[in-house]
């Protein structure tokens, strides 16, 4: 069933049950088996399944429950279905902060594997209506958990190698991560992301989080036929505008990003608009995650 977390809605199943996990891939229509994040009620429960390093424990103390996912080596005794981890020796684990997710994990009493609750390649859902629009009729249930507070997915950091490696910018700022554990490797620019990231993290194809309409980045004017995704004072000349944050607040913009893409997709055709122009977003704080998602939304479609 789908349920709310503080980042986006997840589509959850018993992580120990291979058939239940397979049903997640089926409902999403994932073309191949990307590894899923396993959600736990507590850090202790997560650490029973993976080999926690000192850095992992420090991150858990600082950011859990919250929008941080750690990739660590599985213990040999780890009961999580191999399909959930796509056969890798590592497992991605996270303790979510949303009260609905926490309650569900508590009542269930075991690990829940959950990708975002959208059809493969589509925009992640941050509201009940988004989940239903993508998956109604394909899943058993969805718990109405209200709108998601953070609005972009968790930060994924790989701790299985010699140095911490940022696989996906997300709800926890890299600046905050580095304040807690020192330098985190992220030598990849967004343009080079496809090659380097898909090798380390099979789910991170460049074209992803894609709305139906093509997206143009860093717009400094609105071209004919374009709807506008605005950040700060909106550019003149757009018939249709979704404002991420009038005051230029990156946290507010992250929380509204996917809602904005869903909304523009739904509204633009009736106005005869066929593209989305996105204004530039600064590359610090949650801006890193926002730019990452927008770059994927704008990437050539497979
Ligand atoms: O905020 C979130 O993280 C949401 C909520 C539901 O928790 N979940 C989410 O899951 O975004 P998903 O499946 O859409 O993204 C998980 C990402 C994928 O890109 C996958 O490739 C990567 O994490 N991942 C999972 N396990 C991994 C592993 N063992 N090694 C490297 N990357 C992994
Ligand atoms: Mg996803």
PDB file of C-alpha atoms in Angstrom, residues 25 28-34 120-121 205:
ATOM      1  CA  UNK A  25       7.918  -3.338  -9.415  1.00  0.00           C
ATOM      2  CA  UNK A  28       5.126   0.892 -10.899  1.00  0.00           C
ATOM      3  CA  UNK A  29       5.969  -0.658 -14.247  1.00  0.00           C
ATOM      4  CA  UNK A  30       9.682  -0.403 -13.519  1.00  0.00           C
ATOM      5  CA  UNK A  31      11.437  -1.714 -16.634  1.00  0.00           C
ATOM      6  CA  UNK A  32      14.164  -3.366 -14.617  1.00  0.00           C
ATOM      7  CA  UNK A  33      14.796  -4.071 -10.997  1.00  0.00           C
ATOM      8  CA  UNK A  34      16.270  -0.994  -9.350  1.00  0.00           C
ATOM      9  CA  UNK A 120       8.191   4.422 -13.302  1.00  0.00           C
ATOM     10  CA  UNK A 121       9.813   7.569 -14.698  1.00  0.00           C
ATOM     11  CA  UNK A 205      18.828   7.130 -14.892  1.00  0.00           C
TER      12      UNK A 205
END
